Amino acid sequence: MALHYVDKPETYISDLASTGVYIFTNEIFDHIDKILAARADELEKLPKKAFHDDFDRTQDSLMLESDVLPNLASNKKLGLYITQDFWRQIKTAASAVPANGLYLNSAKQEIPGYCAEGKEGGPEIVGAVYIHPSAVVDPSAKIGPNVSIHAKSHIGAGVRIKDAIILDNVIIKDNAAIINAIVGWGGKIGRWSRVEGNPDNGDEKTDQVTSSGVKIDSICILGQDITVSDEAFVRNSIVLPHKHISSDIHNEIIM
């Protein structure tokens, strides 16, 4: 049972941190109603001149971490599950690639058979790699480390994939390279093409992909149904769904 909950404390409170995964019963809605009613009563008691920037939020607006969870804890309604397993915050799509690597390395050690193993007549496997049983990978491809290849994807001859997530139904043709990137559902990557982002260096900034609407150094992200033509180089860019990239692009956001 959690006795106290503080969002982003400025002083030491505990050596426990919330990983942001919550399970609620329907009773949560009753608590929210009570919190909103209490806030409405407080606002009614304030003189009109007291309403300023601090009250820009309407009385119907609540923040889970600062309004709801502390209330549940004070009413002894907030349980918790303490784990010693790894966790990583995922704020943006850029966080997914290093998080994928962490998960795969953990699974490789703890879940026998989950990760792919190199074998005679199969592709070269480096480090922790997951390949869905329905995916087809050419024996001459080199995969890993930290790669997930999902259902019904096809990986051609001589392909190199490293630090990447390949989602369902992706076709990567011969001798293409995918490095530090996410390739969305149904993507088609041409022969000798290259999709590459910048590696995660442990800096918090690598969790971001844009700043003020401009692409910054981070992973490369291709949305759903993206076609990259043969020999094209997509570097450090974000491409929104249903686009055809026929020439090189660098540090761009393609809407």
PDB file of C-alpha atoms in Angstrom:
ATOM      1  CA  MET A   1       0.000   0.000   0.000  1.00  0.00           C
ATOM      2  CA  ALA A   2       1.348   3.444  -0.957  1.00  0.00           C
ATOM      3  CA  LEU A   3       1.039   5.878   1.943  1.00  0.00           C
ATOM      4  CA  HIS A   4       2.197   8.980   0.090  1.00  0.00           C
ATOM      5  CA  TYR A   5       2.638   9.953  -3.560  1.00  0.00           C
ATOM      6  CA  VAL A   6       4.622  12.973  -4.718  1.00  0.00           C
ATOM      7  CA  ASP A   7       5.053  13.807  -8.405  1.00  0.00           C
ATOM      8  CA  LYS A   8       8.608  14.932  -9.208  1.00  0.00           C
ATOM      9  CA  PRO A   9       9.678  15.672  -5.610  1.00  0.00           C
ATOM     10  CA  GLU A  10      12.276  18.382  -5.087  1.00  0.00           C
ATOM     11  CA  THR A  11      13.748  16.640  -2.031  1.00  0.00           C
ATOM     12  CA  TYR A  12      14.384  12.981  -1.192  1.00  0.00           C
ATOM     13  CA  ILE A  13      11.154  11.095  -0.536  1.00  0.00           C
ATOM     14  CA  SER A  14      11.882   7.477  -1.373  1.00  0.00           C
ATOM     15  CA  ASP A  15      14.116   5.231  -3.441  1.00  0.00           C
ATOM     16  CA  LEU A  16      11.035   4.074  -5.374  1.00  0.00           C
ATOM     17  CA  ALA A  17       9.992   5.629  -8.680  1.00  0.00           C
ATOM     18  CA  SER A  18       6.734   5.341 -10.579  1.00  0.00           C
ATOM     19  CA  THR A  19       7.215   3.731 -13.976  1.00  0.00           C
ATOM     20  CA  GLY A  20       3.956   5.179 -15.241  1.00  0.00           C
ATOM     21  CA  VAL A  21       2.046   1.891 -15.584  1.00  0.00           C
ATOM     22  CA  TYR A  22      -1.316   1.956 -13.802  1.00  0.00           C
ATOM     23  CA  ILE A  23      -4.220  -0.461 -13.399  1.00  0.00           C
ATOM     24  CA  PHE A  24      -7.505   0.995 -12.131  1.00  0.00           C
ATOM     25  CA  THR A  25     -10.888  -0.414 -11.221  1.00  0.00           C
ATOM     26  CA  ASN A  26     -14.097   1.413 -12.111  1.00  0.00           C
ATOM     27  CA  GLU A  27     -13.942   2.972  -8.672  1.00  0.00           C
ATOM     28  CA  ILE A  28     -11.403   5.449 -10.044  1.00  0.00           C
ATOM     29  CA  PHE A  29     -14.247   7.424 -11.638  1.00  0.00           C
ATOM     30  CA  ASP A  30     -15.920   7.913  -8.257  1.00  0.00           C
ATOM     31  CA  HIS A  31     -12.665   9.325  -6.885  1.00  0.00           C
ATOM     32  CA  ILE A  32     -12.314  11.662  -9.867  1.00  0.00           C
ATOM     33  CA  ASP A  33     -15.862  12.935  -9.314  1.00  0.00           C
ATOM     34  CA  LYS A  34     -15.080  13.637  -5.653  1.00  0.00           C
ATOM     35  CA  ILE A  35     -11.859  15.480  -6.533  1.00  0.00           C
ATOM     36  CA  LEU A  36     -13.660  17.615  -9.132  1.00  0.00           C
ATOM     37  CA  ALA A  37     -16.455  18.407  -6.676  1.00  0.00           C
ATOM     38  CA  ALA A  38     -13.959  19.418  -3.993  1.00  0.00           C
ATOM     39  CA  ARG A  39     -12.113  21.644  -6.459  1.00  0.00           C
ATOM     40  CA  ALA A  40     -15.378  23.288  -7.556  1.00  0.00           C
ATOM     41  CA  ASP A  41     -16.195  24.072  -3.895  1.00  0.00           C
ATOM     42  CA  GLU A  42     -12.757  25.622  -3.369  1.00  0.00           C
ATOM     43  CA  LEU A  43     -13.097  27.789  -6.460  1.00  0.00           C
ATOM     44  CA  GLU A  44     -16.554  28.974  -5.398  1.00  0.00           C
ATOM     45  CA  LYS A  45     -15.133  30.242  -2.109  1.00  0.00           C
ATOM     46  CA  LEU A  46     -12.476  32.376  -3.801  1.00  0.00           C
ATOM     47  CA  PRO A  47     -13.184  36.027  -4.634  1.00  0.00           C
ATOM     48  CA  LYS A  48     -13.356  36.769  -8.337  1.00  0.00           C
ATOM     49  CA  LYS A  49     -10.182  38.855  -8.219  1.00  0.00           C
ATOM     50  CA  ALA A  50      -8.293  35.763  -7.066  1.00  0.00           C
ATOM     51  CA  PHE A  51      -8.755  34.138 -10.485  1.00  0.00           C
ATOM     52  CA  HIS A  52      -5.546  34.614 -12.391  1.00  0.00           C
ATOM     53  CA  ASP A  53      -3.042  32.495 -14.315  1.00  0.00           C
ATOM     54  CA  ASP A  54      -2.954  29.885 -11.558  1.00  0.00           C
ATOM     55  CA  PHE A  55      -6.571  29.036 -12.386  1.00  0.00           C
ATOM     56  CA  ASP A  56      -6.312  28.900 -16.157  1.00  0.00           C
ATOM     57  CA  ARG A  57      -7.221  25.213 -15.998  1.00  0.00           C
ATOM     58  CA  THR A  58     -10.946  24.591 -15.832  1.00  0.00           C
ATOM     59  CA  GLN A  59     -12.363  22.808 -12.816  1.00  0.00           C
ATOM     60  CA  ASP A  60     -12.952  19.803 -15.098  1.00  0.00           C
ATOM     61  CA  SER A  61      -9.217  19.405 -15.759  1.00  0.00           C
ATOM     62  CA  LEU A  62      -7.157  16.984 -13.678  1.00  0.00           C
ATOM     63  CA  MET A  63      -3.592  15.725 -13.794  1.00  0.00           C
ATOM     64  CA  LEU A  64      -3.249  12.051 -12.909  1.00  0.00           C
ATOM     65  CA  GLU A  65       0.131  12.363 -11.184  1.00  0.00           C
ATOM     66  CA  SER A  66      -0.487  15.586  -9.287  1.00  0.00           C
ATOM     67  CA  ASP A  67      -4.237  15.430  -8.559  1.00  0.00           C
ATOM     68  CA  VAL A  68      -5.507  11.849  -8.621  1.00  0.00           C
ATOM     69  CA  LEU A  69      -2.698   9.599  -7.386  1.00  0.00           C
ATOM     70  CA  PRO A  70      -1.865  11.680  -4.272  1.00  0.00           C
ATOM     71  CA  ASN A  71      -5.570  11.651  -3.399  1.00  0.00           C
ATOM     72  CA  LEU A  72      -5.755   7.870  -3.754  1.00  0.00           C
ATOM     73  CA  ALA A  73      -2.669   7.449  -1.576  1.00  0.00           C
ATOM     74  CA  SER A  74      -4.046   9.691   1.190  1.00  0.00           C
ATOM     75  CA  ASN A  75      -7.256   7.643   1.158  1.00  0.00           C
ATOM     76  CA  LYS A  76      -5.287   4.375   1.302  1.00  0.00           C
ATOM     77  CA  LYS A  77      -6.621   3.358  -2.088  1.00  0.00           C
ATOM     78  CA  LEU A  78      -3.320   3.220  -3.961  1.00  0.00           C
ATOM     79  CA  GLY A  79      -1.523  -0.104  -4.117  1.00  0.00           C
ATOM     80  CA  LEU A  80       1.825  -0.707  -5.719  1.00  0.00           C
ATOM     81  CA  TYR A  81       3.932  -3.453  -7.233  1.00  0.00           C
ATOM     82  CA  ILE A  82       7.663  -3.275  -6.551  1.00  0.00           C
ATOM     83  CA  THR A  83       9.921  -4.820  -9.167  1.00  0.00           C
ATOM     84  CA  GLN A  84      13.674  -5.214  -9.462  1.00  0.00           C
ATOM     85  CA  ASP A  85      13.443  -5.638 -13.243  1.00  0.00           C
ATOM     86  CA  PHE A  86      14.744  -3.004 -15.614  1.00  0.00           C
ATOM     87  CA  TRP A  87      12.478  -0.281 -16.901  1.00  0.00           C
ATOM     88  CA  ARG A  88      12.988   2.615 -19.257  1.00  0.00           C
ATOM     89  CA  GLN A  89      10.861   5.658 -19.774  1.00  0.00           C
ATOM     90  CA  ILE A  90       9.455   5.929 -23.309  1.00  0.00           C
ATOM     91  CA  LYS A  91       8.497   9.519 -24.034  1.00  0.00           C
ATOM     92  CA  THR A  92       8.777   9.503 -27.813  1.00  0.00           C
ATOM     93  CA  ALA A  93       9.315   7.117 -30.702  1.00  0.00           C
ATOM     94  CA  ALA A  94      13.054   7.778 -30.364  1.00  0.00           C
ATOM     95  CA  SER A  95      12.957   6.101 -26.946  1.00  0.00           C
ATOM     96  CA  ALA A  96      11.598   2.901 -28.474  1.00  0.00           C
ATOM     97  CA  VAL A  97      14.835   1.784 -30.143  1.00  0.00           C
ATOM     98  CA  PRO A  98      17.072   1.801 -27.027  1.00  0.00           C
ATOM     99  CA  ALA A  99      14.168   0.416 -24.970  1.00  0.00           C
ATOM    100  CA  ASN A 100      13.819  -2.384 -27.512  1.00  0.00           C
ATOM    101  CA  GLY A 101      17.508  -3.155 -27.087  1.00  0.00           C
ATOM    102  CA  LEU A 102      17.193  -3.297 -23.298  1.00  0.00           C
ATOM    103  CA  TYR A 103      14.198  -5.615 -23.504  1.00  0.00           C
ATOM    104  CA  LEU A 104      15.854  -7.929 -26.010  1.00  0.00           C
ATOM    105  CA  ASN A 105      19.025  -8.236 -23.939  1.00  0.00           C
ATOM    106  CA  SER A 106      16.957  -9.017 -20.858  1.00  0.00           C
ATOM    107  CA  ALA A 107      14.872 -11.566 -22.780  1.00  0.00           C
ATOM    108  CA  LYS A 108      17.984 -13.190 -24.213  1.00  0.00           C
ATOM    109  CA  GLN A 109      19.195 -13.916 -20.679  1.00  0.00           C
ATOM    110  CA  GLU A 110      15.899 -14.771 -19.033  1.00  0.00           C
ATOM    111  CA  ILE A 111      13.599 -16.309 -21.690  1.00  0.00           C
ATOM    112  CA  PRO A 112      15.167 -19.311 -23.422  1.00  0.00           C
ATOM    113  CA  GLY A 113      14.403 -19.466 -27.124  1.00  0.00           C
ATOM    114  CA  TYR A 114      12.917 -15.984 -27.365  1.00  0.00           C
ATOM    115  CA  CYS A 115      15.830 -14.446 -29.244  1.00  0.00           C
ATOM    116  CA  ALA A 116      17.201 -15.730 -32.532  1.00  0.00           C
ATOM    117  CA  GLU A 117      20.444 -17.698 -32.585  1.00  0.00           C
ATOM    118  CA  GLY A 118      22.902 -17.906 -35.435  1.00  0.00           C
ATOM    119  CA  LYS A 119      22.957 -21.294 -37.097  1.00  0.00           C
ATOM    120  CA  GLU A 120      24.430 -22.929 -40.164  1.00  0.00           C
ATOM    121  CA  GLY A 121      22.504 -21.988 -43.277  1.00  0.00           C
ATOM    122  CA  GLY A 122      20.820 -19.026 -41.567  1.00  0.00           C
ATOM    123  CA  PRO A 123      21.528 -15.293 -41.350  1.00  0.00           C
ATOM    124  CA  GLU A 124      24.376 -13.958 -39.232  1.00  0.00           C
ATOM    125  CA  ILE A 125      22.961 -12.963 -35.832  1.00  0.00           C
ATOM    126  CA  VAL A 126      24.826 -10.450 -33.673  1.00  0.00           C
ATOM    127  CA  GLY A 127      23.762  -9.934 -30.064  1.00  0.00           C
ATOM    128  CA  ALA A 128      20.116  -9.823 -29.038  1.00  0.00           C
ATOM    129  CA  VAL A 129      17.723 -10.218 -31.984  1.00  0.00           C
ATOM    130  CA  TYR A 130      14.040 -11.143 -32.216  1.00  0.00           C
ATOM    131  CA  ILE A 131      12.673 -12.554 -35.476  1.00  0.00           C
ATOM    132  CA  HIS A 132       8.979 -13.409 -35.695  1.00  0.00           C
ATOM    133  CA  PRO A 133       8.380 -16.993 -36.855  1.00  0.00           C
ATOM    134  CA  SER A 134       6.514 -15.775 -39.953  1.00  0.00           C
ATOM    135  CA  ALA A 135       9.297 -13.398 -41.041  1.00  0.00           C
ATOM    136  CA  VAL A 136      11.644 -14.495 -43.843  1.00  0.00           C
ATOM    137  CA  VAL A 137      15.314 -13.543 -43.586  1.00  0.00           C
ATOM    138  CA  ASP A 138      17.823 -14.362 -46.308  1.00  0.00           C
ATOM    139  CA  PRO A 139      20.780 -16.466 -45.069  1.00  0.00           C
ATOM    140  CA  SER A 140      23.262 -13.848 -46.304  1.00  0.00           C
ATOM    141  CA  ALA A 141      21.759 -11.030 -44.190  1.00  0.00           C
ATOM    142  CA  LYS A 142      23.476  -9.740 -41.055  1.00  0.00           C
ATOM    143  CA  ILE A 143      21.084  -8.859 -38.232  1.00  0.00           C
ATOM    144  CA  GLY A 144      21.820  -7.224 -34.885  1.00  0.00           C
ATOM    145  CA  PRO A 145      22.490  -6.252 -32.296  1.00  0.00           C
ATOM    146  CA  ASN A 146      19.238  -4.934 -30.802  1.00  0.00           C
ATOM    147  CA  VAL A 147      16.875  -5.694 -33.678  1.00  0.00           C
ATOM    148  CA  SER A 148      13.223  -6.762 -33.705  1.00  0.00           C
ATOM    149  CA  ILE A 149      11.748  -8.073 -36.957  1.00  0.00           C
ATOM    150  CA  HIS A 150       7.993  -8.541 -36.829  1.00  0.00           C
ATOM    151  CA  ALA A 151       5.398 -10.665 -38.588  1.00  0.00           C
ATOM    152  CA  LYS A 152       5.509 -11.453 -42.320  1.00  0.00           C
ATOM    153  CA  SER A 153       8.456  -9.171 -43.045  1.00  0.00           C
ATOM    154  CA  HIS A 154      10.898 -10.171 -45.775  1.00  0.00           C
ATOM    155  CA  ILE A 155      14.611  -9.394 -45.485  1.00  0.00           C
ATOM    156  CA  GLY A 156      16.630  -9.766 -48.687  1.00  0.00           C
ATOM    157  CA  ALA A 157      20.129 -10.923 -49.496  1.00  0.00           C
ATOM    158  CA  GLY A 158      23.055  -8.965 -48.058  1.00  0.00           C
ATOM    159  CA  VAL A 159      20.825  -6.750 -45.919  1.00  0.00           C
ATOM    160  CA  ARG A 160      22.360  -5.194 -42.790  1.00  0.00           C
ATOM    161  CA  ILE A 161      20.068  -4.290 -39.885  1.00  0.00           C
ATOM    162  CA  LYS A 162      21.341  -2.892 -36.583  1.00  0.00           C
ATOM    163  CA  ASP A 163      19.625  -1.161 -33.637  1.00  0.00           C
ATOM    164  CA  ALA A 164      16.271  -1.128 -35.363  1.00  0.00           C
ATOM    165  CA  ILE A 165      12.617  -2.104 -35.190  1.00  0.00           C
ATOM    166  CA  ILE A 166      11.061  -3.579 -38.317  1.00  0.00           C
ATOM    167  CA  LEU A 167       7.271  -3.778 -38.019  1.00  0.00           C
ATOM    168  CA  ASP A 168       4.831  -6.107 -39.790  1.00  0.00           C
ATOM    169  CA  ASN A 169       4.806  -6.765 -43.548  1.00  0.00           C
ATOM    170  CA  VAL A 170       7.973  -4.835 -44.351  1.00  0.00           C
ATOM    171  CA  ILE A 171       9.997  -5.722 -47.447  1.00  0.00           C
ATOM    172  CA  ILE A 172      13.695  -4.870 -47.360  1.00  0.00           C
ATOM    173  CA  LYS A 173      15.323  -5.655 -50.657  1.00  0.00           C
ATOM    174  CA  ASP A 174      18.852  -6.880 -51.336  1.00  0.00           C
ATOM    175  CA  ASN A 175      21.879  -5.072 -49.882  1.00  0.00           C
ATOM    176  CA  ALA A 176      19.878  -2.374 -48.087  1.00  0.00           C
ATOM    177  CA  ALA A 177      20.959  -1.117 -44.649  1.00  0.00           C
ATOM    178  CA  ILE A 178      18.701  -0.152 -41.732  1.00  0.00           C
ATOM    179  CA  ILE A 179      20.573   1.343 -38.766  1.00  0.00           C
ATOM    180  CA  ASN A 180      19.202   3.206 -35.730  1.00  0.00           C
ATOM    181  CA  ALA A 181      15.747   3.322 -37.250  1.00  0.00           C
ATOM    182  CA  ILE A 182      12.106   2.264 -37.096  1.00  0.00           C
ATOM    183  CA  VAL A 183      10.449   1.034 -40.286  1.00  0.00           C
ATOM    184  CA  GLY A 184       6.656   1.153 -40.076  1.00  0.00           C
ATOM    185  CA  TRP A 185       4.064  -1.369 -41.202  1.00  0.00           C
ATOM    186  CA  GLY A 186       4.094  -2.291 -44.877  1.00  0.00           C
ATOM    187  CA  GLY A 187       7.284  -0.388 -45.694  1.00  0.00           C
ATOM    188  CA  LYS A 188       9.247  -1.177 -48.839  1.00  0.00           C
ATOM    189  CA  ILE A 189      12.975  -0.461 -48.789  1.00  0.00           C
ATOM    190  CA  GLY A 190      14.715  -0.621 -52.178  1.00  0.00           C
ATOM    191  CA  ARG A 191      17.942  -2.334 -53.202  1.00  0.00           C
ATOM    192  CA  TRP A 192      21.172  -0.711 -51.998  1.00  0.00           C
ATOM    193  CA  SER A 193      19.167   1.932 -50.133  1.00  0.00           C
ATOM    194  CA  ARG A 194      20.083   3.090 -46.638  1.00  0.00           C
ATOM    195  CA  VAL A 195      17.867   4.225 -43.755  1.00  0.00           C
ATOM    196  CA  GLU A 196      19.990   5.501 -40.893  1.00  0.00           C
ATOM    197  CA  GLY A 197      19.595   7.607 -37.781  1.00  0.00           C
ATOM    198  CA  ASN A 198      22.046   8.634 -35.107  1.00  0.00           C
ATOM    199  CA  PRO A 199      22.858   6.166 -32.328  1.00  0.00           C
ATOM    200  CA  ASP A 200      21.592   6.477 -28.785  1.00  0.00           C
ATOM    201  CA  ASN A 201      24.437   7.781 -26.627  1.00  0.00           C
ATOM    202  CA  GLY A 202      22.618   7.699 -23.316  1.00  0.00           C
ATOM    203  CA  ASP A 203      21.880  11.426 -23.448  1.00  0.00           C
ATOM    204  CA  GLU A 204      18.318  12.380 -22.499  1.00  0.00           C
ATOM    205  CA  LYS A 205      18.146  14.460 -25.700  1.00  0.00           C
ATOM    206  CA  THR A 206      18.207  11.284 -27.773  1.00  0.00           C
ATOM    207  CA  ASP A 207      14.664  10.651 -26.524  1.00  0.00           C
ATOM    208  CA  GLN A 208      13.603  13.589 -28.674  1.00  0.00           C
ATOM    209  CA  VAL A 209      13.216  13.600 -32.435  1.00  0.00           C
ATOM    210  CA  THR A 210      12.285  17.231 -33.048  1.00  0.00           C
ATOM    211  CA  SER A 211      12.871  20.622 -31.474  1.00  0.00           C
ATOM    212  CA  SER A 212      10.757  23.631 -32.458  1.00  0.00           C
ATOM    213  CA  GLY A 213       9.494  21.663 -35.439  1.00  0.00           C
ATOM    214  CA  VAL A 214      13.000  20.884 -36.707  1.00  0.00           C
ATOM    215  CA  LYS A 215      14.467  17.369 -36.904  1.00  0.00           C
ATOM    216  CA  ILE A 216      17.383  16.950 -34.507  1.00  0.00           C
ATOM    217  CA  ASP A 217      20.044  14.242 -34.382  1.00  0.00           C
ATOM    218  CA  SER A 218      18.183  11.113 -33.362  1.00  0.00           C
ATOM    219  CA  ILE A 219      16.809   7.919 -34.862  1.00  0.00           C
ATOM    220  CA  CYS A 220      15.251   7.716 -38.310  1.00  0.00           C
ATOM    221  CA  ILE A 221      11.521   6.951 -38.385  1.00  0.00           C
ATOM    222  CA  LEU A 222       9.521   5.759 -41.395  1.00  0.00           C
ATOM    223  CA  GLY A 223       5.768   5.690 -40.894  1.00  0.00           C
ATOM    224  CA  GLN A 224       3.320   3.175 -42.305  1.00  0.00           C
ATOM    225  CA  ASP A 225       3.423   2.277 -46.004  1.00  0.00           C
ATOM    226  CA  ILE A 226       6.633   4.141 -46.904  1.00  0.00           C
ATOM    227  CA  THR A 227       8.451   3.219 -50.103  1.00  0.00           C
ATOM    228  CA  VAL A 228      12.150   4.070 -50.424  1.00  0.00           C
ATOM    229  CA  SER A 229      13.483   3.783 -53.948  1.00  0.00           C
ATOM    230  CA  ASP A 230      16.581   1.806 -54.896  1.00  0.00           C
ATOM    231  CA  GLU A 231      19.862   3.447 -53.831  1.00  0.00           C
ATOM    232  CA  ALA A 232      18.152   6.264 -51.912  1.00  0.00           C
ATOM    233  CA  PHE A 233      19.652   7.409 -48.592  1.00  0.00           C
ATOM    234  CA  VAL A 234      17.242   8.475 -45.836  1.00  0.00           C
ATOM    235  CA  ARG A 235      19.311   9.887 -42.999  1.00  0.00           C
ATOM    236  CA  ASN A 236      18.158  11.228 -39.639  1.00  0.00           C
ATOM    237  CA  SER A 237      14.661  11.989 -40.913  1.00  0.00           C
ATOM    238  CA  ILE A 238      10.999  11.414 -40.068  1.00  0.00           C
ATOM    239  CA  VAL A 239       8.673  10.366 -42.876  1.00  0.00           C
ATOM    240  CA  LEU A 240       4.934  10.359 -42.206  1.00  0.00           C
ATOM    241  CA  PRO A 241       2.762   7.535 -43.623  1.00  0.00           C
ATOM    242  CA  HIS A 242       2.026   6.741 -47.275  1.00  0.00           C
ATOM    243  CA  LYS A 243       4.989   8.491 -48.899  1.00  0.00           C
ATOM    244  CA  HIS A 244       7.363   7.523 -51.690  1.00  0.00           C
ATOM    245  CA  ILE A 245      10.976   8.608 -51.182  1.00  0.00           C
ATOM    246  CA  SER A 246      12.701   8.627 -54.559  1.00  0.00           C
ATOM    247  CA  SER A 247      15.863  10.603 -53.714  1.00  0.00           C
ATOM    248  CA  ASP A 248      18.225  11.225 -50.796  1.00  0.00           C
ATOM    249  CA  ILE A 249      16.892  13.144 -47.802  1.00  0.00           C
ATOM    250  CA  HIS A 250      18.833  14.296 -44.749  1.00  0.00           C
ATOM    251  CA  ASN A 251      17.591  15.861 -41.499  1.00  0.00           C
ATOM    252  CA  GLU A 252      14.072  16.373 -42.825  1.00  0.00           C
ATOM    253  CA  ILE A 253      10.486  15.892 -41.683  1.00  0.00           C
ATOM    254  CA  ILE A 254       8.384  14.735 -44.635  1.00  0.00           C
ATOM    255  CA  MET A 255       4.724  15.498 -44.020  1.00  0.00           C
TER     256      MET A 255
END
